Amino acid sequence: MAGKKVAGVLGATGSVGQRFILLLADHPHFELKVLGASSRSAGKKYVDAVNWKQTDLLPESATDIVVSECKSEFFKECDIVFSGLDADYAGAIEKEFMEAGIAIVSNAKNYRREQDVPLIVPVVNPEHLDIVAQKLETAKVQGKPRPGFIICISNCSTAGLVAPLKPLIEKFGPIDALTTTTLQAISGAGFSPGVPGIDILDNIIPYIGGEEDKMEWETKKILAPLAEDKTHVKLLTPEEIKVSAQCNRVAVSDGHTECISLRFKNRPAPSVEQVKTCLKEYVCDAYKLGCHSAPKQTIHVLEQPDRPQPRLDRNRDSGYGVSVGRIREDPLLDFKMVVLSHNTIIGAAGSGVLIAEILLARNLI
Ligand code: NAP
């Protein structure tokens, strides 16, 4: 184990937490040592505390870890702590960890809109981690102790949305109008209490509280340029990009599907073939950095007319790849397409792990 960074997970028994356990179990650079959950679980062995719902078996390395309460005193040895806490209690807990000097990568929404907190989709905007580098450098120059920090992962459906936008904007210039209609998996609603079977079986729920606002706002932060002093990003304005989201819960276990339409600002717009080639050729920076979990193929362009489908395509590149199909002209905007991303891997825990790998590659943990 020598040389591995010590990792902890908050909310370790939940939907996102269980995914963290799977992704960190045999990780070459991180050793999972500390797990936190509610006082209902604290004091129990993980195997006894968790209601394991993954199709992969519970890794042996996690079974006997005794679950702690979510207090920084139990996580002091951690080089990095991943949080899968619900927003109702993540705010106070993550703040206490940060003030204790701990590096946190969080799935909760609480700090996503803070100016000095990077909001990261690691296959899209890892350069926003410069905000953390700047914070650490400033403390060093001022002779202060190394500060803790929080990095937020985006909302799960935002991650799938922005993944294909990044290469398109890089190649063809700004996108100024964008609509998305989502078909979101049940696991995205968490496990406690989760979506009741009686509500979702034979049904679609055309409402996910707060989700549309998150998608519309977060897109403007993730695609924004860094400010010159690298302390924050310059949020895109509604004049620069209009985003409209409609979110639906569907009877799928994992994998969020989104039907997207978009318009480029520059005329003439690229052709369908140019859009496909651009997406196929995109290599994310995390892969160029040599990060262990980075997808070799960031965007999978599927030509079959009935793909992507969650059951068939969500695990491409181990769930770190995003699938895009049905790319065609749109009579209202320029193009429409169907995007599929794994909500608890690239949309949550996987992004957390990939962010930590980037931090490690950049010597920031
Ligand atoms: P979840 O399945 O409901 O899990 C919640 C976790 O928090 C459990 O480990 C639970 O432990 C723990 N917990 C509950 N009350 C607590 C307390 N008072 N103090 C400390 N820990 C407590 O939720 P989830 O779906 O994994 O979501 C976690 C976070 O990730 C949320 O902020 C969510 O919005 C975000 N997110 C989720 C997804 C997704 O696809 N699911 C994607 C992106 C972001 P016990 O078992 O002990 O109760």
Tab-separated table of C-alpha atoms and ligand atoms in Angstrom:
chain	number	residue	atom	x	y	z
A	1	MET	CA	0.000	0.000	0.000
A	2	ALA	CA	3.036	2.286	0.310
A	3	GLY	CA	2.685	5.436	-1.744
A	4	LYS	CA	-1.090	5.318	-1.933
A	5	LYS	CA	-3.101	8.328	-0.808
A	6	VAL	CA	-5.564	7.671	2.008
A	7	ALA	CA	-9.213	8.187	1.033
A	8	GLY	CA	-12.421	8.516	3.014
A	9	VAL	CA	-16.066	8.466	1.898
A	10	LEU	CA	-18.942	10.347	3.544
A	11	GLY	CA	-22.443	9.009	2.905
A	12	ALA	CA	-20.748	5.672	2.188
A	13	THR	CA	-23.950	3.607	2.426
A	14	GLY	CA	-25.944	5.601	-0.160
A	15	SER	CA	-26.383	5.337	-3.924
A	16	VAL	CA	-23.326	7.491	-4.691
A	17	GLY	CA	-21.396	6.205	-1.656
A	18	GLN	CA	-21.721	2.571	-2.780
A	19	ARG	CA	-20.372	3.524	-6.185
A	20	PHE	CA	-17.382	5.207	-4.491
A	21	ILE	CA	-16.715	1.956	-2.614
A	22	LEU	CA	-16.644	0.014	-5.903
A	23	LEU	CA	-14.424	2.520	-7.710
A	24	LEU	CA	-11.934	2.874	-4.850
A	25	ALA	CA	-11.725	-0.809	-3.820
A	26	ASP	CA	-8.767	-1.734	-6.042
A	27	HIS	CA	-7.575	1.698	-7.017
A	28	PRO	CA	-3.848	1.953	-7.812
A	29	HIS	CA	-3.415	5.382	-6.162
A	30	PHE	CA	-5.976	5.515	-3.349
A	31	GLU	CA	-6.482	3.336	-0.307
A	32	LEU	CA	-9.996	3.452	1.105
A	33	LYS	CA	-9.677	3.615	4.893
A	34	VAL	CA	-12.454	5.652	6.492
A	35	LEU	CA	-16.208	5.482	5.869
A	36	GLY	CA	-18.818	7.826	7.294
A	37	ALA	CA	-22.633	7.731	7.367
A	38	SER	CA	-25.456	8.689	9.729
A	39	SER	CA	-25.531	7.847	13.440
A	40	ARG	CA	-27.820	4.926	12.460
A	41	SER	CA	-24.839	3.297	10.718
A	42	ALA	CA	-21.925	4.572	12.843
A	43	GLY	CA	-20.237	1.876	14.940
A	44	LYS	CA	-21.344	-0.956	12.635
A	45	LYS	CA	-19.141	-2.848	10.179
A	46	TYR	CA	-19.831	-1.557	6.662
A	47	VAL	CA	-21.255	-4.929	5.599
A	48	ASP	CA	-23.832	-4.703	8.418
A	49	ALA	CA	-24.639	-1.025	7.923
A	50	VAL	CA	-25.131	-1.000	4.168
A	51	ASN	CA	-28.119	-2.188	2.150
A	52	TRP	CA	-25.929	-3.133	-0.837
A	53	LYS	CA	-27.765	-2.581	-4.133
A	54	GLN	CA	-25.002	-2.829	-6.724
A	55	THR	CA	-24.852	-5.656	-9.260
A	56	ASP	CA	-21.108	-6.017	-8.480
A	57	LEU	CA	-20.361	-7.747	-5.182
A	58	LEU	CA	-19.430	-5.690	-2.141
A	59	PRO	CA	-15.602	-5.513	-2.216
A	60	GLU	CA	-13.973	-7.499	0.593
A	61	SER	CA	-11.641	-4.630	1.424
A	62	ALA	CA	-14.629	-2.551	2.589
A	63	THR	CA	-16.723	-5.121	4.456
A	64	ASP	CA	-15.009	-4.900	7.854
A	65	ILE	CA	-14.386	-1.149	7.974
A	66	VAL	CA	-16.307	0.207	10.961
A	67	VAL	CA	-18.483	3.125	9.871
A	68	SER	CA	-17.723	6.444	11.613
A	69	GLU	CA	-19.840	9.471	12.293
A	70	CYS	CA	-19.249	12.261	9.768
A	71	LYS	CA	-16.859	14.302	11.943
A	72	SER	CA	-13.444	15.478	10.753
A	73	GLU	CA	-11.702	14.051	13.834
A	74	PHE	CA	-12.254	10.536	12.422
A	75	PHE	CA	-10.902	11.471	8.966
A	76	LYS	CA	-7.644	13.204	9.979
A	77	GLU	CA	-5.428	10.670	8.188
A	78	CYS	CA	-7.229	11.201	4.848
A	79	ASP	CA	-5.495	12.939	1.950
A	80	ILE	CA	-8.865	13.202	0.211
A	81	VAL	CA	-12.476	12.750	1.330
A	82	PHE	CA	-15.292	12.037	-1.137
A	83	SER	CA	-18.762	13.122	-0.090
A	84	GLY	CA	-21.995	11.395	-1.119
A	85	LEU	CA	-24.053	13.224	1.511
A	86	ASP	CA	-27.529	14.546	0.923
A	87	ALA	CA	-27.800	18.333	0.721
A	88	ASP	CA	-29.854	18.493	3.952
A	89	TYR	CA	-26.768	17.793	6.065
A	90	ALA	CA	-23.800	18.061	3.613
A	91	GLY	CA	-23.466	21.837	4.125
A	92	ALA	CA	-22.468	21.857	7.784
A	93	ILE	CA	-20.464	18.615	7.636
A	94	GLU	CA	-18.388	19.551	4.575
A	95	LYS	CA	-17.679	23.028	5.991
A	96	GLU	CA	-16.419	21.488	9.227
A	97	PHE	CA	-14.122	19.160	7.233
A	98	MET	CA	-12.802	22.011	5.085
A	99	GLU	CA	-12.087	24.145	8.158
A	100	ALA	CA	-10.144	21.193	9.598
A	101	GLY	CA	-7.826	21.408	6.554
A	102	ILE	CA	-9.283	18.452	4.629
A	103	ALA	CA	-9.653	18.259	0.832
A	104	ILE	CA	-13.263	17.372	-0.057
A	105	VAL	CA	-14.768	16.343	-3.387
A	106	SER	CA	-18.523	16.663	-2.998
A	107	ASN	CA	-21.583	15.447	-4.863
A	108	ALA	CA	-23.944	17.682	-2.916
A	109	LYS	CA	-25.334	20.912	-4.315
A	110	ASN	CA	-24.605	23.119	-1.266
A	111	TYR	CA	-21.374	24.829	-2.406
A	112	ARG	CA	-21.706	24.564	-6.204
A	113	ARG	CA	-22.614	28.239	-6.591
A	114	GLU	CA	-19.863	29.621	-4.316
A	115	GLN	CA	-17.534	31.820	-6.342
A	116	ASP	CA	-14.309	30.264	-5.062
A	117	VAL	CA	-15.530	26.645	-5.332
A	118	PRO	CA	-14.772	24.932	-8.641
A	119	LEU	CA	-17.717	23.069	-10.188
A	120	ILE	CA	-16.093	20.275	-12.162
A	121	VAL	CA	-16.988	17.696	-14.762
A	122	PRO	CA	-13.501	16.211	-15.117
A	123	VAL	CA	-13.842	15.319	-18.822
A	124	VAL	CA	-14.944	18.913	-19.523
A	125	ASN	CA	-13.403	21.657	-17.349
A	126	PRO	CA	-10.480	20.334	-15.263
A	127	GLU	CA	-8.722	23.666	-15.834
A	128	HIS	CA	-11.105	25.190	-13.250
A	129	LEU	CA	-9.068	23.267	-10.650
A	130	ASP	CA	-6.603	26.164	-11.043
A	131	ILE	CA	-8.844	27.872	-8.455
A	132	VAL	CA	-7.674	25.308	-5.879
A	133	ALA	CA	-4.049	25.550	-7.030
A	134	GLN	CA	-4.267	29.331	-6.613
A	135	LYS	CA	-5.737	28.998	-3.105
A	136	LEU	CA	-2.960	26.624	-2.002
A	137	GLU	CA	-0.266	28.827	-3.540
A	138	THR	CA	-1.618	31.976	-1.854
A	139	ALA	CA	-1.587	30.268	1.566
A	140	LYS	CA	1.966	29.064	0.933
A	141	VAL	CA	3.197	32.530	-0.060
A	142	GLN	CA	1.520	34.009	3.037
A	143	GLY	CA	3.163	31.372	5.253
A	144	LYS	CA	-0.237	30.040	6.362
A	145	PRO	CA	-1.002	26.340	6.999
A	146	ARG	CA	-2.218	24.367	4.009
A	147	PRO	CA	-5.968	25.109	3.788
A	148	GLY	CA	-8.736	22.592	3.231
A	149	PHE	CA	-10.909	23.062	0.185
A	150	ILE	CA	-14.145	21.883	-1.415
A	151	ILE	CA	-14.510	20.890	-5.043
A	152	CYS	CA	-18.041	20.252	-6.286
A	153	ILE	CA	-19.092	17.718	-8.869
A	154	SER	CA	-21.960	18.864	-11.063
A	155	ASN	CA	-25.493	17.567	-10.953
A	156	CYS	CA	-25.599	14.143	-12.669
A	157	SER	CA	-27.688	15.213	-15.670
A	158	THR	CA	-25.597	18.375	-16.171
A	159	ALA	CA	-22.491	16.168	-16.551
A	160	GLY	CA	-24.014	14.300	-19.507
A	161	LEU	CA	-25.213	17.529	-21.072
A	162	VAL	CA	-21.918	19.445	-21.027
A	163	ALA	CA	-19.690	16.533	-22.124
A	164	PRO	CA	-20.502	16.824	-25.865
A	165	LEU	CA	-20.826	20.619	-25.676
A	166	LYS	CA	-17.183	21.150	-24.689
A	167	PRO	CA	-15.548	19.795	-27.883
A	168	LEU	CA	-18.220	21.432	-30.064
A	169	ILE	CA	-17.606	24.860	-28.507
A	170	GLU	CA	-13.825	24.410	-28.726
A	171	LYS	CA	-14.077	23.639	-32.443
A	172	PHE	CA	-17.037	25.682	-33.724
A	173	GLY	CA	-17.367	28.547	-31.229
A	174	PRO	CA	-20.137	29.448	-28.774
A	175	ILE	CA	-23.461	27.638	-28.466
A	176	ASP	CA	-26.053	30.319	-27.745
A	177	ALA	CA	-29.253	28.254	-27.334
A	178	LEU	CA	-29.769	24.826	-25.883
A	179	THR	CA	-32.738	22.682	-24.849
A	180	THR	CA	-32.642	19.338	-23.088
A	181	THR	CA	-35.371	16.898	-22.070
A	182	THR	CA	-34.082	14.277	-19.659
A	183	LEU	CA	-35.121	10.669	-18.928
A	184	GLN	CA	-33.411	10.081	-15.592
A	185	ALA	CA	-32.687	6.805	-13.813
A	186	ILE	CA	-34.110	5.810	-10.426
A	187	SER	CA	-30.669	5.533	-8.786
A	188	GLY	CA	-30.320	9.287	-9.309
A	189	ALA	CA	-32.904	9.837	-6.580
A	190	GLY	CA	-30.792	8.055	-3.958
A	191	PHE	CA	-31.601	5.086	-1.724
A	192	SER	CA	-32.988	6.683	1.416
A	193	PRO	CA	-35.864	6.529	0.876
A	194	GLY	CA	-35.490	6.330	-2.947
A	195	VAL	CA	-38.294	6.267	-5.514
A	196	PRO	CA	-41.086	3.870	-4.419
A	197	GLY	CA	-41.742	1.057	-6.920
A	198	ILE	CA	-45.460	1.829	-6.910
A	199	ASP	CA	-44.703	5.360	-8.186
A	200	ILE	CA	-42.297	4.482	-10.999
A	201	LEU	CA	-43.486	1.080	-12.281
A	202	ASP	CA	-45.461	1.511	-15.537
A	203	ASN	CA	-44.928	5.242	-15.177
A	204	ILE	CA	-42.940	8.436	-15.864
A	205	ILE	CA	-42.708	11.216	-13.292
A	206	PRO	CA	-42.388	14.562	-15.122
A	207	TYR	CA	-40.874	16.421	-12.168
A	208	ILE	CA	-37.555	16.263	-10.279
A	209	GLY	CA	-37.421	19.012	-7.671
A	210	GLY	CA	-34.750	21.649	-8.360
A	211	GLU	CA	-33.189	19.672	-11.212
A	212	GLU	CA	-34.116	21.956	-14.112
A	213	ASP	CA	-32.751	25.041	-12.374
A	214	LYS	CA	-29.524	23.179	-11.528
A	215	MET	CA	-29.005	22.133	-15.156
A	216	GLU	CA	-29.722	25.593	-16.495
A	217	TRP	CA	-27.407	27.338	-13.976
A	218	GLU	CA	-24.550	24.851	-13.670
A	219	THR	CA	-24.027	24.730	-17.441
A	220	LYS	CA	-23.189	28.449	-17.333
A	221	LYS	CA	-20.518	27.915	-14.670
A	222	ILE	CA	-18.928	24.764	-16.117
A	223	LEU	CA	-18.562	26.228	-19.623
A	224	ALA	CA	-17.339	29.624	-18.319
A	225	PRO	CA	-13.792	30.930	-18.798
A	226	LEU	CA	-11.463	31.273	-15.794
A	227	ALA	CA	-10.881	34.808	-14.527
A	228	GLU	CA	-7.338	36.146	-15.127
A	229	ASP	CA	-6.415	35.884	-11.430
A	230	LYS	CA	-7.711	32.255	-11.320
A	231	THR	CA	-9.769	32.840	-8.176
A	232	HIS	CA	-13.143	32.254	-9.877
A	233	VAL	CA	-14.816	31.807	-13.275
A	234	LYS	CA	-16.625	34.449	-15.290
A	235	LEU	CA	-20.143	32.982	-15.398
A	236	LEU	CA	-21.748	32.914	-18.830
A	237	THR	CA	-24.668	35.334	-19.039
A	238	PRO	CA	-28.182	34.581	-20.352
A	239	GLU	CA	-27.221	36.699	-23.376
A	240	GLU	CA	-24.288	34.376	-24.078
A	241	ILE	CA	-26.207	31.097	-23.664
A	242	LYS	CA	-29.876	30.296	-23.091
A	243	VAL	CA	-30.428	26.873	-21.529
A	244	SER	CA	-33.851	25.251	-21.092
A	245	ALA	CA	-34.200	21.917	-19.266
A	246	GLN	CA	-37.193	19.602	-18.675
A	247	CYS	CA	-36.502	16.699	-16.317
A	248	ASN	CA	-38.332	13.369	-16.039
A	249	ARG	CA	-37.818	10.282	-13.854
A	250	VAL	CA	-38.190	6.984	-15.742
A	251	ALA	CA	-38.095	3.287	-14.789
A	252	VAL	CA	-34.404	2.725	-15.577
A	253	SER	CA	-31.965	1.595	-12.863
A	254	ASP	CA	-28.810	3.486	-13.958
A	255	GLY	CA	-28.060	5.899	-16.815
A	256	HIS	CA	-29.567	9.269	-17.661
A	257	THR	CA	-30.739	9.824	-21.253
A	258	GLU	CA	-31.158	13.363	-22.622
A	259	CYS	CA	-32.695	14.630	-25.858
A	260	ILE	CA	-30.753	17.777	-26.719
A	261	SER	CA	-31.172	20.516	-29.335
A	262	LEU	CA	-28.581	23.244	-29.777
A	263	ARG	CA	-27.684	26.266	-31.873
A	264	PHE	CA	-24.253	27.676	-32.656
A	265	LYS	CA	-23.729	31.422	-32.576
A	266	ASN	CA	-21.469	31.493	-35.627
A	267	ARG	CA	-22.821	31.135	-39.178
A	268	PRO	CA	-22.619	29.023	-41.206
A	269	ALA	CA	-23.183	26.212	-38.703
A	270	PRO	CA	-21.051	23.055	-39.144
A	271	SER	CA	-22.441	20.037	-40.984
A	272	VAL	CA	-23.728	16.891	-39.247
A	273	GLU	CA	-20.575	15.064	-40.385
A	274	GLN	CA	-18.337	17.790	-38.924
A	275	VAL	CA	-20.190	17.570	-35.598
A	276	LYS	CA	-19.769	13.776	-35.507
A	277	THR	CA	-16.068	13.959	-36.362
A	278	CYS	CA	-15.471	16.629	-33.730
A	279	LEU	CA	-17.120	14.511	-31.012
A	280	LYS	CA	-15.294	11.329	-32.070
A	281	GLU	CA	-11.905	13.048	-32.048
A	282	TYR	CA	-12.241	14.653	-28.614
A	283	VAL	CA	-9.670	13.463	-26.093
A	284	CYS	CA	-10.195	14.814	-22.584
A	285	ASP	CA	-7.299	16.408	-20.686
A	286	ALA	CA	-7.524	13.800	-17.907
A	287	TYR	CA	-6.651	11.109	-20.452
A	288	LYS	CA	-3.756	13.187	-21.787
A	289	LEU	CA	-2.536	13.544	-18.179
A	290	GLY	CA	-2.503	9.733	-17.922
A	291	CYS	CA	-5.187	9.519	-15.206
A	292	HIS	CA	-6.043	5.902	-14.362
A	293	SER	CA	-9.853	6.214	-14.778
A	294	ALA	CA	-9.955	8.684	-17.679
A	295	PRO	CA	-11.952	7.374	-20.655
A	296	LYS	CA	-9.880	6.551	-23.733
A	297	GLN	CA	-12.921	7.510	-25.816
A	298	THR	CA	-14.602	10.435	-24.051
A	299	ILE	CA	-17.570	10.599	-26.449
A	300	HIS	CA	-18.862	7.495	-28.211
A	301	VAL	CA	-20.720	8.489	-31.387
A	302	LEU	CA	-23.253	5.749	-32.141
A	303	GLU	CA	-24.608	5.340	-35.678
A	304	GLN	CA	-27.363	2.763	-35.025
A	305	PRO	CA	-30.716	4.586	-35.262
A	306	ASP	CA	-32.006	3.196	-31.950
A	307	ARG	CA	-28.983	3.985	-29.750
A	308	PRO	CA	-27.871	5.010	-27.160
A	309	GLN	CA	-29.895	2.885	-24.743
A	310	PRO	CA	-29.201	2.857	-20.988
A	311	ARG	CA	-28.966	-0.921	-20.543
A	312	LEU	CA	-26.705	-1.380	-23.570
A	313	ASP	CA	-24.518	1.722	-23.513
A	314	ARG	CA	-24.166	3.126	-19.969
A	315	ASN	CA	-20.993	1.159	-19.174
A	316	ARG	CA	-18.906	2.332	-22.123
A	317	ASP	CA	-15.372	3.108	-20.922
A	318	SER	CA	-16.400	1.669	-17.525
A	319	GLY	CA	-19.117	4.302	-17.170
A	320	TYR	CA	-16.717	7.217	-17.739
A	321	GLY	CA	-17.579	7.488	-21.455
A	322	VAL	CA	-20.604	9.440	-22.710
A	323	SER	CA	-22.639	8.079	-25.639
A	324	VAL	CA	-24.177	10.310	-28.291
A	325	GLY	CA	-26.499	9.095	-31.038
A	326	ARG	CA	-29.167	10.282	-33.473
A	327	ILE	CA	-27.132	13.363	-34.411
A	328	ARG	CA	-29.195	15.163	-37.022
A	329	GLU	CA	-30.336	18.589	-38.169
A	330	ASP	CA	-33.008	20.305	-36.103
A	331	PRO	CA	-35.625	22.455	-37.878
A	332	LEU	CA	-35.791	24.813	-34.858
A	333	LEU	CA	-32.155	25.123	-33.724
A	334	ASP	CA	-29.128	23.674	-35.606
A	335	PHE	CA	-28.757	20.086	-34.344
A	336	LYS	CA	-30.484	17.537	-32.168
A	337	MET	CA	-29.025	14.409	-30.576
A	338	VAL	CA	-29.554	11.854	-27.810
A	339	VAL	CA	-26.962	11.710	-25.026
A	340	LEU	CA	-26.531	8.951	-22.433
A	341	SER	CA	-24.298	9.113	-19.354
A	342	HIS	CA	-23.936	6.881	-16.292
A	343	ASN	CA	-25.394	8.986	-13.485
A	344	THR	CA	-23.459	7.467	-10.574
A	345	ILE	CA	-20.138	7.094	-12.473
A	346	ILE	CA	-19.412	10.050	-14.799
A	347	GLY	CA	-22.396	11.859	-13.180
A	348	ALA	CA	-21.207	11.386	-9.580
A	349	ALA	CA	-18.682	9.065	-7.885
A	350	GLY	CA	-16.618	8.360	-11.020
A	351	SER	CA	-16.204	12.072	-11.607
A	352	GLY	CA	-15.121	12.407	-7.967
A	353	VAL	CA	-12.445	9.745	-8.382
A	354	LEU	CA	-11.267	11.232	-11.692
A	355	ILE	CA	-11.040	14.696	-10.104
A	356	ALA	CA	-8.885	13.212	-7.329
A	357	GLU	CA	-6.643	11.551	-9.939
A	358	ILE	CA	-6.202	14.932	-11.654
A	359	LEU	CA	-5.408	16.586	-8.296
A	360	LEU	CA	-2.799	13.888	-7.707
A	361	ALA	CA	-1.286	14.287	-11.185
A	362	ARG	CA	-1.066	18.041	-10.525
A	363	ASN	CA	0.449	17.568	-7.050
A	364	LEU	CA	-2.514	19.275	-5.390
A	365	ILE	CA	-3.085	16.457	-2.845
B	1	NAP	P1	-28.656	8.419	-0.604
B	1	NAP	O1	-28.636	7.147	-1.373
B	1	NAP	O2	-29.924	8.821	0.041
B	1	NAP	O3	-27.489	8.339	0.519
B	1	NAP	C1	-27.398	9.246	1.571
B	1	NAP	C2	-26.183	8.930	2.483
B	1	NAP	O4	-26.100	9.930	3.522
B	1	NAP	C3	-26.254	7.597	3.213
B	1	NAP	O5	-24.944	7.077	3.318
B	1	NAP	C4	-26.768	7.976	4.619
B	1	NAP	O6	-26.325	7.104	5.644
B	1	NAP	C5	-26.081	9.298	4.816
B	1	NAP	N1	-26.783	10.116	5.813
B	1	NAP	C6	-28.130	10.255	5.996
B	1	NAP	N2	-28.388	11.108	7.019
B	1	NAP	C7	-27.185	11.526	7.490
B	1	NAP	C8	-26.772	12.401	8.528
B	1	NAP	N3	-27.668	13.058	9.266
B	1	NAP	N4	-25.454	12.580	8.733
B	1	NAP	C9	-24.523	11.936	7.980
B	1	NAP	N5	-24.857	11.083	6.974
B	1	NAP	C10	-26.157	10.882	6.732
B	1	NAP	O7	-28.230	9.641	-1.534
B	1	NAP	P2	-27.416	9.651	-2.945
B	1	NAP	O8	-28.311	9.440	-4.109
B	1	NAP	O9	-26.226	8.754	-2.797
B	1	NAP	O10	-26.991	11.164	-3.052
B	1	NAP	C11	-25.930	11.716	-2.277
B	1	NAP	C12	-25.621	13.103	-2.793
B	1	NAP	O11	-25.134	13.024	-4.137
B	1	NAP	C13	-26.841	14.033	-2.831
B	1	NAP	O12	-26.426	15.316	-2.477
B	1	NAP	C14	-27.284	13.953	-4.280
B	1	NAP	O13	-27.983	15.091	-4.685
B	1	NAP	C15	-25.946	13.826	-4.991
B	1	NAP	N6	-25.950	13.180	-6.309
B	1	NAP	C16	-26.553	11.963	-6.481
B	1	NAP	C17	-26.467	11.347	-7.731
B	1	NAP	C18	-27.099	10.002	-8.008
B	1	NAP	O14	-27.080	9.597	-9.200
B	1	NAP	N7	-27.638	9.309	-7.017
B	1	NAP	C19	-25.758	11.951	-8.764
B	1	NAP	C20	-25.130	13.176	-8.539
B	1	NAP	C21	-25.233	13.764	-7.298
B	1	NAP	P3	-27.298	6.034	6.372
B	1	NAP	O15	-27.311	4.816	5.503
B	1	NAP	O16	-26.609	5.802	7.656
B	1	NAP	O17	-28.654	6.669	6.514
